[in-house]
Short mmCIF file of C-alpha atoms in Angstrom, two decimals:
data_model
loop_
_atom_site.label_atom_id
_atom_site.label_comp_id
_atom_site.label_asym_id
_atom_site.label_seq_id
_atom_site.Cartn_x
_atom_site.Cartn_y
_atom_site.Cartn_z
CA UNK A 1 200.72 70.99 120.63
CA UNK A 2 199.69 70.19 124.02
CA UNK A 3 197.26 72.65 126.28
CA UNK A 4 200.16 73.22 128.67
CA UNK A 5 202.58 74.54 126.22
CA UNK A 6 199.87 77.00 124.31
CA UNK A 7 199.39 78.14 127.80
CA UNK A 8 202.98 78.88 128.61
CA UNK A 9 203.07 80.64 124.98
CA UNK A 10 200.32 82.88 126.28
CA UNK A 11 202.32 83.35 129.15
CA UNK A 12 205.19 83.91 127.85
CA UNK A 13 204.27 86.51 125.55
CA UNK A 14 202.79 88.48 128.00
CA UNK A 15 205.49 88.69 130.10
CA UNK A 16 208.09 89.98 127.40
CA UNK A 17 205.22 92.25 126.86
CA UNK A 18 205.41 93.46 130.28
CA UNK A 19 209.49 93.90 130.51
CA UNK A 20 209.31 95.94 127.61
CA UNK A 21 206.62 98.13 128.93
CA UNK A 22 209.24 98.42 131.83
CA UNK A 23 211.71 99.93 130.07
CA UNK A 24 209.43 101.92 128.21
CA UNK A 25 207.15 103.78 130.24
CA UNK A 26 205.51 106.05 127.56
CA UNK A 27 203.96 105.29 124.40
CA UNK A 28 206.55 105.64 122.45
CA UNK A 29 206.22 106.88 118.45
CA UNK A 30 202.50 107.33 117.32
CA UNK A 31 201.62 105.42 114.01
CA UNK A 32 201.39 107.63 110.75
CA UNK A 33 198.76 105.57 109.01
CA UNK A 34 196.10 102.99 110.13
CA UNK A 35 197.90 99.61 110.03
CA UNK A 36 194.32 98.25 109.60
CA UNK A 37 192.57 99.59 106.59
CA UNK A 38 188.86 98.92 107.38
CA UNK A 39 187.93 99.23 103.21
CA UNK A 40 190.13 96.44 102.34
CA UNK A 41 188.59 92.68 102.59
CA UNK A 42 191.25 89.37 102.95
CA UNK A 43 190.00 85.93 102.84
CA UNK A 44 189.51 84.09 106.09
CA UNK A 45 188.17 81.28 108.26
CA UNK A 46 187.29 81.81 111.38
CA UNK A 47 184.39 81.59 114.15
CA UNK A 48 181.86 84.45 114.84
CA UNK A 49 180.67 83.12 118.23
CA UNK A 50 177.84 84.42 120.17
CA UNK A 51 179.37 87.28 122.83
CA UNK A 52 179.27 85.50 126.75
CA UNK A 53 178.65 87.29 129.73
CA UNK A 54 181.69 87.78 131.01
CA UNK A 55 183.37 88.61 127.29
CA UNK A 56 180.43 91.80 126.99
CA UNK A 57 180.77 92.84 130.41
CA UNK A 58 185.06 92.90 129.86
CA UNK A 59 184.65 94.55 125.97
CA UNK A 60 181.97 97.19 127.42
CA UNK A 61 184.39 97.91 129.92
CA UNK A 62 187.64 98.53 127.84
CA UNK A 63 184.88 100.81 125.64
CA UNK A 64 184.14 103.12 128.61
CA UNK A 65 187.55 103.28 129.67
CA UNK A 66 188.73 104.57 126.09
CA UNK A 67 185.69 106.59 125.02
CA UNK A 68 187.79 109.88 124.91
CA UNK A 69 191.08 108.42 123.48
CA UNK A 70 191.43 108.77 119.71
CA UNK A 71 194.01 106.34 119.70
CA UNK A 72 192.32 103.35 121.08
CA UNK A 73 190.95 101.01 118.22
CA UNK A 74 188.40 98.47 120.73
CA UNK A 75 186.56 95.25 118.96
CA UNK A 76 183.37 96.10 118.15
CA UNK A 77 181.22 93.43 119.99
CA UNK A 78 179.48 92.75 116.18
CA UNK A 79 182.88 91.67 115.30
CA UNK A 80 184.31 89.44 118.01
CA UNK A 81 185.11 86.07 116.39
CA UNK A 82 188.46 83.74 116.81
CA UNK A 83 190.50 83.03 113.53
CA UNK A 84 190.91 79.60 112.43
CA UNK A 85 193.52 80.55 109.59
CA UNK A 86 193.70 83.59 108.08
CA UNK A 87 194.51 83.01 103.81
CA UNK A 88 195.15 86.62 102.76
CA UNK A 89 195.98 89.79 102.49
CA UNK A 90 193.77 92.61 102.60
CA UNK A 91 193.57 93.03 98.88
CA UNK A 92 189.77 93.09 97.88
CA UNK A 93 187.07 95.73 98.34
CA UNK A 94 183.66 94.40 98.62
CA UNK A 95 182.53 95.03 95.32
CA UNK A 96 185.67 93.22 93.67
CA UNK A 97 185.21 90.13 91.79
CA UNK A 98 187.64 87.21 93.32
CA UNK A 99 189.97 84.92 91.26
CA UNK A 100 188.24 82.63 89.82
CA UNK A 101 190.69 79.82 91.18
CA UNK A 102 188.57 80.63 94.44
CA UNK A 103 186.86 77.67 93.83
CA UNK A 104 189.76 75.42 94.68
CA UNK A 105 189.68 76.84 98.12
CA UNK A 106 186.03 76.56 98.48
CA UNK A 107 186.49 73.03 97.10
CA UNK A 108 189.46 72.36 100.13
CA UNK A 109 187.37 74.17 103.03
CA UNK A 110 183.94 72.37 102.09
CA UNK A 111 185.63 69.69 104.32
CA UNK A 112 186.01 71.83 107.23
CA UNK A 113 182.97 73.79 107.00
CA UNK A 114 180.70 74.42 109.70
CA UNK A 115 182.69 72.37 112.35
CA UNK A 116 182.56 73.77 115.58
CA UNK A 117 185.03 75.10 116.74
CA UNK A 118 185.36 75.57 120.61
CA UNK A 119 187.21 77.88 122.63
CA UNK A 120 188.27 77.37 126.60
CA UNK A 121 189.48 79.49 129.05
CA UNK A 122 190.01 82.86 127.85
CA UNK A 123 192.02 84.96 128.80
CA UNK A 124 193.94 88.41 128.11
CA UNK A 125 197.20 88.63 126.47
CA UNK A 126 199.36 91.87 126.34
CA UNK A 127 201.43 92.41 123.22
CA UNK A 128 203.03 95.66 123.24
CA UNK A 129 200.25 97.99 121.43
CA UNK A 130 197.25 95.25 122.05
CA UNK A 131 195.17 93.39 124.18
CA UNK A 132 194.42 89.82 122.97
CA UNK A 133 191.50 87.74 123.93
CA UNK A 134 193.09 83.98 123.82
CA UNK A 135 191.84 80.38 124.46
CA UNK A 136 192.51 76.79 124.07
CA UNK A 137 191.01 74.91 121.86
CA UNK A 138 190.62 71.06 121.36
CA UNK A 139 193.24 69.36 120.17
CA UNK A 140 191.17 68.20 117.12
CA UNK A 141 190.82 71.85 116.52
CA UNK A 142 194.69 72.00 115.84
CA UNK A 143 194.90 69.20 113.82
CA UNK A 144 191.81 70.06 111.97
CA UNK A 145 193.96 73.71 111.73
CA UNK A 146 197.19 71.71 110.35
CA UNK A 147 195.30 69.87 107.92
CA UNK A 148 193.84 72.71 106.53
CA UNK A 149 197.01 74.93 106.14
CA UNK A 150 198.50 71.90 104.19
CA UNK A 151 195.89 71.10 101.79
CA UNK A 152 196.01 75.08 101.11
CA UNK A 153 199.41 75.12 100.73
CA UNK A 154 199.17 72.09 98.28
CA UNK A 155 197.41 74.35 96.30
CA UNK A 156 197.78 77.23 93.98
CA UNK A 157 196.95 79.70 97.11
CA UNK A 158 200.04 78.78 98.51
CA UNK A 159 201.78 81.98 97.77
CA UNK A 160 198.88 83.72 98.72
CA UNK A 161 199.43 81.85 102.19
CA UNK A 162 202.63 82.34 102.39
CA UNK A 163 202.36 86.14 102.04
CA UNK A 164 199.94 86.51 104.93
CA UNK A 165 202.05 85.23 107.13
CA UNK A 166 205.36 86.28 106.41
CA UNK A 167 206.36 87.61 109.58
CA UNK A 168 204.29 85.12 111.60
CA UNK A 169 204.34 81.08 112.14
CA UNK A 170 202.35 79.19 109.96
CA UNK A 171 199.86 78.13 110.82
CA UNK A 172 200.14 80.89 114.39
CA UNK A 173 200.24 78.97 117.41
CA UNK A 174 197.54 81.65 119.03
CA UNK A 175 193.39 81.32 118.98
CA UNK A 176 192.65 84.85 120.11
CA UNK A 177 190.65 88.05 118.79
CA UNK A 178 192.43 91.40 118.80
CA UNK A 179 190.27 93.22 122.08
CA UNK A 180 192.34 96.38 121.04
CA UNK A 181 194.89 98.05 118.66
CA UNK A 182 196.56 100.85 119.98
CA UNK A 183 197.91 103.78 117.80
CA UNK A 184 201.17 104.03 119.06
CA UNK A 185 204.80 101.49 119.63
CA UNK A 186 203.42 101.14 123.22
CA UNK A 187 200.02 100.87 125.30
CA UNK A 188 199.46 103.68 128.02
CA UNK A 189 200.15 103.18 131.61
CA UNK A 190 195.84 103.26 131.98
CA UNK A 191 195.45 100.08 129.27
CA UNK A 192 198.44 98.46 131.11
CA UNK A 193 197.23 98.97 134.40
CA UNK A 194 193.52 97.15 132.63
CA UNK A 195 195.55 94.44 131.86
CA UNK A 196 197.77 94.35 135.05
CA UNK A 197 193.82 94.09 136.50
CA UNK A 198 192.62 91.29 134.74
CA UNK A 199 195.79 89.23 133.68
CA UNK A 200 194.77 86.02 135.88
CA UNK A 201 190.74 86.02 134.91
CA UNK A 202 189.30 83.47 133.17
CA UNK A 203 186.83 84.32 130.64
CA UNK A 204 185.25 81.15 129.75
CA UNK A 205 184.78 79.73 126.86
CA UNK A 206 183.36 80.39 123.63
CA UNK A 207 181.79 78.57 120.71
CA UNK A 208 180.71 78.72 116.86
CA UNK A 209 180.57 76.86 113.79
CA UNK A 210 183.83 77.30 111.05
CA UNK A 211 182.83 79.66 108.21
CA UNK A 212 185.34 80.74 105.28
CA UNK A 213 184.69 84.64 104.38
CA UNK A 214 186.08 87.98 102.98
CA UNK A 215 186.66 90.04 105.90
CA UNK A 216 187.88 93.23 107.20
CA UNK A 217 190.70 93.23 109.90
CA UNK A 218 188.38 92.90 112.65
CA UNK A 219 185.50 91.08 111.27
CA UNK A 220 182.79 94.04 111.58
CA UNK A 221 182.45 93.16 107.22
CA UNK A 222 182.08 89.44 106.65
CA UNK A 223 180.95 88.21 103.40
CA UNK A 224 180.62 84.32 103.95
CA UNK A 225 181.57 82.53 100.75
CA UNK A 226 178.04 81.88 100.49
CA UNK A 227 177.23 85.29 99.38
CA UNK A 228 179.43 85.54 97.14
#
C-alpha cells in the first residue's frame, strides 16, 4: 500500500464521518454496556512509544475539555501505543493461564520482536463515536505487518485471528490509537467542533520497539510475553 492511498483512507473516513454527523446532529442512542471491558486481557502486538510534545499537549487537552462528561472514555497517556496486529479477543483475565499452544505464536513473533516500528505524521481521524490518532508508517512496516498476519494464520491461531477481526480487514489498513471512545452512536457537537479544530495538524511522528502482550482495550494493562 502506498503512503498516498493510506492517506486518502484517513481522509476518506473522516469525511463519511463528518456527513453523517450532518445528518445527525445529536448523539444519538447512549450505549447500555461498556463496549470495552477494562478486566478482560486479548493478545496483541503493538508499540508503546514514548508520548511527544505535541501528542501530551493534544491528549491533555481533550482531558480538560471532557473532565465533567461521564461519557467520554480519553487514552490515558500511560496507555498510548499504535497496534501492529491485534490476535484476539478479550478473553483472559490477568491471572488466567494461556493455551499452552501460545508458544507457537511466541515461536512466529520471535522474528518480529523488538523491531522498531515508526510512525509519521499523525494526525486525527473522526469515526462517528471516536477520535483516532493515525500515522504512516514505513513501507517495511506493512510488509513486516503482512508477513506476520500470514505466518499466524498458517497456524493453529488462525481462528483465533479470524475472530478478532470479523467485522474488520485483515490485517486493518489503519496505524492509529483510539484518543477517545464515546458512549453514545454519535460524538457531541463540542468533540466535533475539537476535531473540526485540529483536522489538518500534524502531530509528528512517533517511535518504539514491537512487543507481543496481553492487553486491555487501551493498553493501560500490558503483560509483555516476557512476564508471562
Amino acid at each position: 500500500m502506498k503512503t498516498a492511498s493510506l492517506e486518502e483512507i484517513y481522509c476518506s473516513a473522516s469525511k463519511n464521518t463528518v456527513a453523517m454527523w450532518a445528518k445527525n446532529a445529536g448523539m444519538g442512542k447512549l450505549r447500555e454496556a461498556c463496549r470495552y471491558p477494562a478486566d478482560k486481557l486479548a493478545l496483541a502486538t503493538g508499540i508503546q512509544p514514548p508520548m511527544t510534545q505535541p501528542v501530551l499537549h493534544l491528549t491533555a487537552e481533550l482531558h480538560r475539555l471532557t473532565q465533567d462528561d461521564p461519557l467520554a472514555d480519553v487514552q490515558p497517556a500511560s496507555g498510548l501505543h499504535v497496534t501492529f496486529l491485534p490476535l484476539t479477543q478479550p478473553l483472559y483475565h490477568s491471572e488466567d493461564e494461556l493455551p499452552a499452544n501460545v508458544d507457537q505464536l511466541v515461536h512466529i513473533w520471535r522474528a518480529f520482536q523488538a523491531k522498531t516500528l515508526v510512525i509519521r505524521h499523525l494526525r486525527l481521524v473522526a469515526l462517528p463515536s471516536q477520535l483516532l490518532l493515525a500515522g504512516i508508517p514505513e513501507p517495511s512496516a506493512i510488509a513486516m505487518r503482512h508477513a506476520f498476519c500470514e505466518k499466524v494464520l498458517a497456524s493453529p491461531w488462525r481462528e483465533a485471528l479470524l475472530e478478532r477481526h470479523s467485522n474488520s480487514p485483515l490485517p486493518a489498513p489503519f496505524w492509529h490509537s483510539t484518543l477517545l471512545r464515546y458512549g453514545a452512536d454519535f460524538l457531541p457537537a463540542y468533540l466535533r467542533q475539537f476535531f473540526f479544530d485540529r483536522q489538518d495538524v500534524d502531530f509528528g511522528d512517533v517511535a518504539g520497539d514491537l512487543t507481543f502482550a496481553k492487553v486491555n482495550y487501551n493498553w493501560t494493562t500490558c503483560y509483555p510475553f516476557t512476564t508471562w
